[in-house]
Amino acid sequence: MKIVHVIFSLKTGGAETMLVDVLNEQIKSSSVELIIVNNIYDLTLIKCIDKRVKISFINREPKSLNILKLLKLNYLIFQINPTVIHCHNHNLAPLIKFTGTSKICLTVHSLNMPLKHFTKYNQVFAISDAVRKDILSRSGINVKVVYNGIDFEKVEYKENINSYSPLFSILQVSRLDYKLKGQDVLLRALAILIHDKGIKYIKLDLIGESNNNSDKIYLENLVHELDIKDYVNFLGLKRRDYVYLNLKSYSLLVQPSIYEGFGLTIVEAIAAKIPVLVSDIEGPMEVIGGGKFGEYFEKANHYDCASKIEKLIMDYSNQHRLDKINRSFEFAFNTFNIKNTANNYLKEYALL
C-alpha cells in the first residue's frame, strides 16, 4: 500500500506530533510519504521522522492561491500515485484536483471544525468519540473514530508514587490560549490553595507558547494580580523528548481546558504514571474513562479545581491512588497506543 499524508504546516502541536508517530509506525509495513503544503515547519520535528519517509515541501505562503504551488502539489500527487491520500486539514481537499484512482480521507483533530468540505472525502475520521459526536450533531455525518495515540516506550514513568518530595509540583502542557485551554482557571485555583488554604509547598510549571503574545501577557499579569509569582514558572515551548523525560518528576498534571477534542498530554501523563486532573468536558473525560482512570472538576470552576487538587494532595500516597494509576496506565496503553492508531488507519484504508 502506498500512502501519502498531506498537512498544511508541521509545527509542534498535538495533531502534528501524532502524525509524526503515525508516519514512523506505518513506514514499517507500507510505502509512506509526507507532503507539507505551507512554508511553516519545525525542523526539530522533521528530524524526528523516520528517514525512510520521503518528505516533500511545497513551500506555499499560508492561504496563497499561487497557481504554481497548487500545480506543484497536484503534479507531485500524480507522480506518487498513492493508494490513499490522508489529509490532516479539512480544507485541503479543494486544493487537490488530481486524485486519479486514489482514495482521499481526512482526520478531524478538534471540535467545531467547519463542515464545508467533508463531502469531498471518501472517509472522515475523528480522533475521539467527542469529536465524532460534535460532527454528527452539526451535520448528520457519522464518521469513524480512530483514537490518537502515543509511543509509550518513549515516556519515562514514575517508579514509586510514594517516594518523598517536600514540594507538590503541578504541570500543565498546552498552547497558551486561556479561552480554550483554561490556564487562568488553574492559576486562580492555585491562588486559593496558597492564600486561602495555606498550602505553600506547591509549584506550577506551564509548558507551551502562545500564538499571539496577548495570551501570555494576560496570564503573566494574572499571576502578579493573584500574588503567586513565586509559585509559577512559564517554561515556554519544550521539545517532546524533554516532556517525556521530565513528566515523571511531577506530582500531578492538570488539563483545565474549556474546549478539547481529545487530550494527548493527558495520555502522556498517564503513561508517566502520574495522577491527572481534567475539566469535565467530553474529550478529556473520554481519555480518563469517564472518571475511572483520573480525576475531574467542573469546567471553568476554579473553586472546584482547587478543591480537587487539595484532595489529591491530602490522599496522594494511599493504596487506592496507586491502584488507580496502574489501572489508568493499562487502560491507556491498550486504548491510546500509537501502534494501534497506525494499524487501525491501515485497516480502514483497506476498506476504502
Coordinates of C-alpha atoms in Angstrom, one line a residue:
M1 CA 0.0 0.0 0.0
K2 CA 1.3 3.5 -0.9
I3 CA 0.2 6.2 1.5
V4 CA 0.7 10.0 1.2
H5 CA -0.1 12.2 4.2
V6 CA -0.8 15.8 3.5
I7 CA -0.8 18.7 6.0
F8 CA -0.6 22.4 5.7
S9 CA 2.1 23.1 8.3
L10 CA 4.2 20.9 10.7
K11 CA 4.7 22.9 13.9
T12 CA 4.7 21.5 17.4
G13 CA 1.2 20.5 18.4
G14 CA -1.0 17.5 19.2
A15 CA -2.0 16.8 15.6
E16 CA 1.5 17.3 14.2
T17 CA 3.3 15.2 16.8
M18 CA 0.7 12.4 16.4
L19 CA 1.2 12.5 12.7
V20 CA 5.0 12.1 13.1
D21 CA 4.4 9.0 15.2
V22 CA 1.9 7.6 12.7
L23 CA 4.4 8.0 9.9
N24 CA 7.1 6.3 11.9
E25 CA 4.8 3.3 12.6
Q26 CA 3.2 3.0 9.1
I27 CA 6.6 3.0 7.3
K28 CA 7.4 -0.3 9.0
S29 CA 4.8 -2.0 6.7
S30 CA 3.9 0.4 3.9
S31 CA 5.3 2.9 1.5
V32 CA 4.7 6.3 3.2
E33 CA 5.3 9.9 2.1
L34 CA 4.5 13.3 3.6
I35 CA 3.7 16.5 1.8
I36 CA 3.9 19.8 3.8
V37 CA 2.0 22.4 1.8
N38 CA 2.9 25.6 3.5
N39 CA 6.4 27.1 4.3
I40 CA 5.8 26.6 8.0
Y41 CA 7.5 23.6 9.7
D42 CA 9.6 22.8 12.7
L43 CA 13.0 21.3 11.7
T44 CA 13.3 19.6 15.1
L45 CA 10.0 17.8 14.4
I46 CA 11.1 17.0 10.8
K47 CA 14.2 15.3 12.3
C48 CA 12.0 13.0 14.3
I49 CA 10.5 11.4 11.2
D50 CA 12.0 8.1 10.1
K51 CA 14.5 8.6 7.2
R52 CA 12.6 6.1 5.1
V53 CA 9.6 8.5 4.9
K54 CA 10.0 10.8 1.9
I55 CA 9.1 14.4 2.7
S56 CA 8.1 16.9 0.0
F57 CA 7.9 20.7 0.7
I58 CA 5.5 22.8 -1.5
N59 CA 6.6 26.0 0.4
R60 CA 3.4 27.8 -0.3
E61 CA 2.7 31.0 1.7
P62 CA -0.3 30.3 4.0
K63 CA -3.7 31.0 2.3
S64 CA -1.9 31.7 -1.0
L65 CA -3.7 30.7 -4.2
N66 CA -0.4 30.8 -6.2
I67 CA -1.2 28.6 -9.2
L68 CA 2.4 27.3 -9.5
K69 CA 2.3 26.0 -5.9
L70 CA -1.0 24.3 -6.5
L71 CA 0.3 22.8 -9.7
K72 CA 3.3 21.5 -7.9
L73 CA 1.1 19.9 -5.2
N74 CA -1.1 18.1 -7.7
Y75 CA 1.8 17.1 -10.0
L76 CA 3.5 15.6 -7.0
I77 CA 0.5 13.6 -6.1
F78 CA 0.1 12.5 -9.7
Q79 CA 3.7 11.2 -9.7
I80 CA 3.3 9.4 -6.4
N81 CA 0.0 7.8 -7.5
P82 CA -0.8 6.8 -3.9
T83 CA -3.4 4.2 -2.8
V84 CA -4.6 6.7 -0.1
I85 CA -4.3 10.4 0.3
H86 CA -4.6 11.1 4.0
C87 CA -5.3 14.8 4.8
H88 CA -4.9 16.4 8.2
N89 CA -6.7 19.7 7.5
H90 CA -10.3 19.9 6.5
N91 CA -9.7 22.4 3.7
L92 CA -7.0 20.5 1.8
A93 CA -9.5 18.7 -0.5
P94 CA -10.3 21.8 -2.7
L95 CA -6.6 22.2 -3.4
I96 CA -6.1 18.6 -4.5
K97 CA -7.6 18.5 -8.0
F98 CA -6.0 15.2 -9.1
T99 CA -6.7 12.1 -7.2
G100 CA -6.9 9.5 -10.0
T101 CA -7.8 6.2 -8.5
S102 CA -6.5 7.2 -5.1
K103 CA -9.0 7.3 -2.2
I104 CA -8.9 10.5 -0.1
C105 CA -9.6 10.7 3.6
L106 CA -9.5 13.2 6.4
T107 CA -8.7 13.1 10.1
V108 CA -10.5 15.7 12.2
H109 CA -8.3 16.7 15.1
S110 CA -10.5 19.2 17.0
L111 CA -14.0 20.3 17.9
N112 CA -16.1 22.7 15.9
M113 CA -14.3 22.1 12.6
P114 CA -16.0 23.6 9.6
L115 CA -18.0 21.0 7.7
K116 CA -18.0 22.6 4.2
H117 CA -15.6 20.2 2.5
F118 CA -16.4 16.9 4.3
T119 CA -18.3 15.5 1.3
K120 CA -15.2 15.7 -0.8
Y121 CA -13.6 12.9 1.2
N122 CA -14.2 9.2 0.8
Q123 CA -13.9 8.8 4.5
V124 CA -13.7 11.1 7.5
F125 CA -12.1 10.0 10.8
A126 CA -12.4 11.6 14.2
I127 CA -9.7 11.4 16.9
S128 CA -12.2 10.7 19.7
D129 CA -15.9 10.0 20.2
A130 CA -16.3 13.6 21.4
V131 CA -15.2 14.8 18.0
R132 CA -17.4 12.2 16.3
K133 CA -20.5 13.4 18.3
D134 CA -19.7 17.0 17.5
I135 CA -19.6 16.3 13.8
L136 CA -22.7 14.2 14.0
S137 CA -24.7 16.8 15.9
R138 CA -23.9 19.5 13.3
S139 CA -24.0 17.5 10.0
G140 CA -25.7 14.2 10.5
I141 CA -22.5 12.6 9.2
N142 CA -21.5 9.6 11.4
V143 CA -17.7 9.5 11.0
K144 CA -15.4 6.7 12.2
V145 CA -13.3 7.1 15.4
V146 CA -9.6 6.2 15.3
Y147 CA -8.1 7.2 18.6
N148 CA -4.9 9.3 18.8
G149 CA -2.0 7.5 20.4
I150 CA 1.5 7.9 21.8
D151 CA 4.6 5.8 21.9
F152 CA 4.5 4.5 25.4
E153 CA 8.1 3.2 25.2
K154 CA 9.4 6.8 24.9
V155 CA 7.8 8.1 28.1
E156 CA 9.8 7.6 31.3
Y157 CA 7.5 6.7 34.2
K158 CA 7.5 7.3 37.9
E159 CA 8.7 4.2 39.6
N160 CA 7.3 4.9 43.0
I161 CA 4.5 7.4 43.7
N162 CA 5.3 7.0 47.5
S163 CA 8.8 8.5 47.0
Y164 CA 9.0 11.5 49.3
S165 CA 9.1 15.0 47.9
P166 CA 8.6 18.1 50.0
L167 CA 7.2 20.0 47.0
F168 CA 3.9 19.2 45.3
S169 CA 4.6 20.0 41.7
I170 CA 1.9 20.6 39.1
L171 CA 2.4 20.6 35.3
Q172 CA 0.2 22.0 32.6
V173 CA 1.1 21.4 28.9
S174 CA -0.7 23.2 26.0
R175 CA -0.7 26.2 23.9
L176 CA -1.1 29.4 26.0
D177 CA -4.7 30.2 24.9
Y178 CA -6.6 30.6 28.1
K179 CA -10.0 31.0 26.5
L180 CA -9.6 27.5 25.0
K181 CA -7.1 25.8 27.4
G182 CA -8.2 27.4 30.7
Q183 CA -4.9 28.3 32.2
D184 CA -6.5 31.2 34.0
V185 CA -8.8 28.7 35.8
L186 CA -5.7 26.8 37.1
L187 CA -3.9 30.0 38.2
R188 CA -7.0 31.1 40.2
A189 CA -7.2 27.6 41.8
L190 CA -3.6 27.8 42.7
A191 CA -4.1 31.2 44.4
I192 CA -6.9 29.7 46.5
L193 CA -4.6 26.8 47.7
I194 CA -1.8 29.2 48.5
H195 CA -3.6 32.1 50.1
D196 CA -6.8 30.6 51.5
K197 CA -5.7 27.0 52.3
G198 CA -2.1 27.9 53.4
I199 CA -0.6 25.3 51.1
K200 CA 2.9 26.8 50.4
Y201 CA 4.8 23.6 49.3
I202 CA 3.4 23.8 45.8
K203 CA 4.5 25.0 42.4
L204 CA 3.1 25.1 38.9
D205 CA 5.0 24.8 35.6
L206 CA 3.3 25.8 32.3
I207 CA 4.8 24.4 29.1
G208 CA 3.7 26.0 25.9
E209 CA 3.8 29.2 23.9
S210 CA 1.0 31.5 22.6
N211 CA 0.1 32.1 19.0
N212 CA -0.2 35.7 19.9
N213 CA 1.6 37.4 22.8
S214 CA -1.5 38.8 24.3
D215 CA -2.5 35.5 25.9
K216 CA 0.9 35.1 27.6
I217 CA 0.8 38.8 28.8
Y218 CA -2.7 38.3 30.2
L219 CA -1.6 35.1 32.1
E220 CA 1.6 36.8 33.4
N221 CA -0.4 39.8 34.6
L222 CA -2.9 37.5 36.3
V223 CA 0.0 35.7 38.1
H224 CA 1.1 39.1 39.5
E225 CA -2.5 40.1 40.3
L226 CA -3.1 36.9 42.3
D227 CA 0.3 37.3 44.0
I228 CA 1.5 33.8 43.1
K229 CA 4.6 34.7 41.0
D230 CA 6.9 32.8 43.4
Y231 CA 4.9 29.6 42.7
V232 CA 4.5 29.8 38.9
N233 CA 7.0 29.2 36.0
F234 CA 6.3 29.8 32.3
L235 CA 8.8 27.4 30.7
G236 CA 7.9 28.2 27.1
L237 CA 7.8 25.6 24.3
K238 CA 9.7 22.4 25.1
R239 CA 10.5 19.5 22.8
R240 CA 8.5 16.4 23.2
D241 CA 11.6 14.4 24.4
Y242 CA 12.0 16.9 27.2
V243 CA 8.4 16.5 28.3
Y244 CA 8.7 12.7 28.1
L245 CA 11.8 12.7 30.2
N246 CA 10.5 15.1 32.9
L247 CA 6.8 14.2 33.3
K248 CA 7.6 11.6 35.9
S249 CA 9.2 14.2 38.2
Y250 CA 5.8 16.0 38.7
S251 CA 3.2 15.2 41.3
L252 CA 0.2 16.0 39.0
L253 CA -0.8 17.0 35.5
V254 CA -3.8 19.4 35.3
Q255 CA -5.6 19.9 32.0
P256 CA -8.2 22.7 32.7
S257 CA -9.4 23.0 29.1
I258 CA -12.6 24.8 28.2
Y259 CA -12.8 23.1 24.8
E260 CA -10.8 20.0 23.9
G261 CA -11.5 17.2 21.4
F262 CA -9.1 14.7 23.0
G263 CA -6.1 15.5 25.2
L264 CA -2.9 13.9 24.2
T265 CA -1.0 15.4 27.1
I266 CA -3.3 13.6 29.5
V267 CA -2.4 10.3 27.9
E268 CA 1.3 11.2 28.2
A269 CA 0.9 11.9 31.9
I270 CA -0.9 8.6 32.4
A271 CA 2.0 6.9 30.6
A272 CA 4.4 8.6 33.0
K273 CA 2.3 7.1 35.9
I274 CA 1.4 10.4 37.5
P275 CA -2.2 11.4 38.5
V276 CA -4.2 13.6 36.2
L277 CA -6.9 16.1 36.8
V278 CA -9.0 17.3 33.9
S279 CA -12.1 19.6 33.3
D280 CA -15.3 17.6 32.9
I281 CA -15.7 18.1 29.1
E282 CA -16.2 15.2 26.7
G283 CA -12.7 14.9 25.1
P284 CA -10.6 14.7 28.4
M285 CA -13.3 12.7 30.1
E286 CA -13.1 10.1 27.4
V287 CA -9.4 9.8 27.9
I288 CA -9.9 9.1 31.7
G289 CA -12.7 6.6 31.0
G290 CA -15.4 8.9 32.4
G291 CA -13.6 9.3 35.7
K292 CA -12.4 5.7 36.3
F293 CA -8.8 6.5 35.4
G294 CA -8.4 10.1 36.5
E295 CA -9.9 12.9 38.5
Y296 CA -12.0 15.7 37.1
F297 CA -13.6 19.1 38.1
E298 CA -16.3 21.3 36.8
K299 CA -15.3 23.2 33.7
A300 CA -14.2 26.8 34.3
N301 CA -14.8 26.4 38.1
H302 CA -11.6 27.4 39.8
Y303 CA -13.1 26.7 43.3
D304 CA -13.8 23.1 42.3
C305 CA -10.4 22.8 40.7
A306 CA -8.7 23.9 43.9
S307 CA -10.8 21.5 46.0
K308 CA -9.9 18.6 43.8
I309 CA -6.1 19.5 43.9
E310 CA -6.3 19.8 47.7
K311 CA -7.9 16.4 47.9
L312 CA -5.2 14.9 45.7
I313 CA -2.5 16.4 48.0
M314 CA -4.2 15.0 51.1
D315 CA -4.5 11.4 49.9
Y316 CA -1.7 11.3 47.4
S317 CA 0.2 8.2 48.5
N318 CA -2.6 5.9 49.6
Q319 CA -3.1 2.5 48.1
H320 CA -6.2 3.5 46.2
R321 CA -4.3 6.2 44.4
L322 CA -1.5 3.7 43.4
D323 CA -4.0 1.2 42.2
K324 CA -5.8 3.8 40.1
I325 CA -2.6 4.9 38.5
N326 CA -1.8 1.3 37.5
R327 CA -5.3 0.7 36.1
S328 CA -5.1 4.0 34.2
F329 CA -1.8 3.0 32.6
E330 CA -3.2 -0.3 31.5
F331 CA -6.3 1.3 30.0
A332 CA -4.3 4.0 28.2
F333 CA -1.7 1.5 26.9
N334 CA -4.4 -0.7 25.4
T335 CA -6.6 2.2 24.0
F336 CA -4.2 5.1 23.1
N337 CA -1.1 3.3 21.8
I338 CA 0.4 4.7 18.6
K339 CA 0.8 1.2 17.3
N340 CA -3.0 0.7 17.5
T341 CA -3.6 4.2 15.9
A342 CA -1.3 3.5 12.9
N343 CA -2.6 -0.1 12.4
N344 CA -6.2 1.0 12.7
Y345 CA -5.7 3.5 9.9
L346 CA -4.2 0.8 7.7
K347 CA -7.2 -1.4 8.3
E348 CA -9.5 1.5 7.4
Y349 CA -7.6 2.3 4.3
A350 CA -8.1 -1.2 3.1
L351 CA -11.9 -0.8 3.4
L352 CA -12.0 2.4 1.2

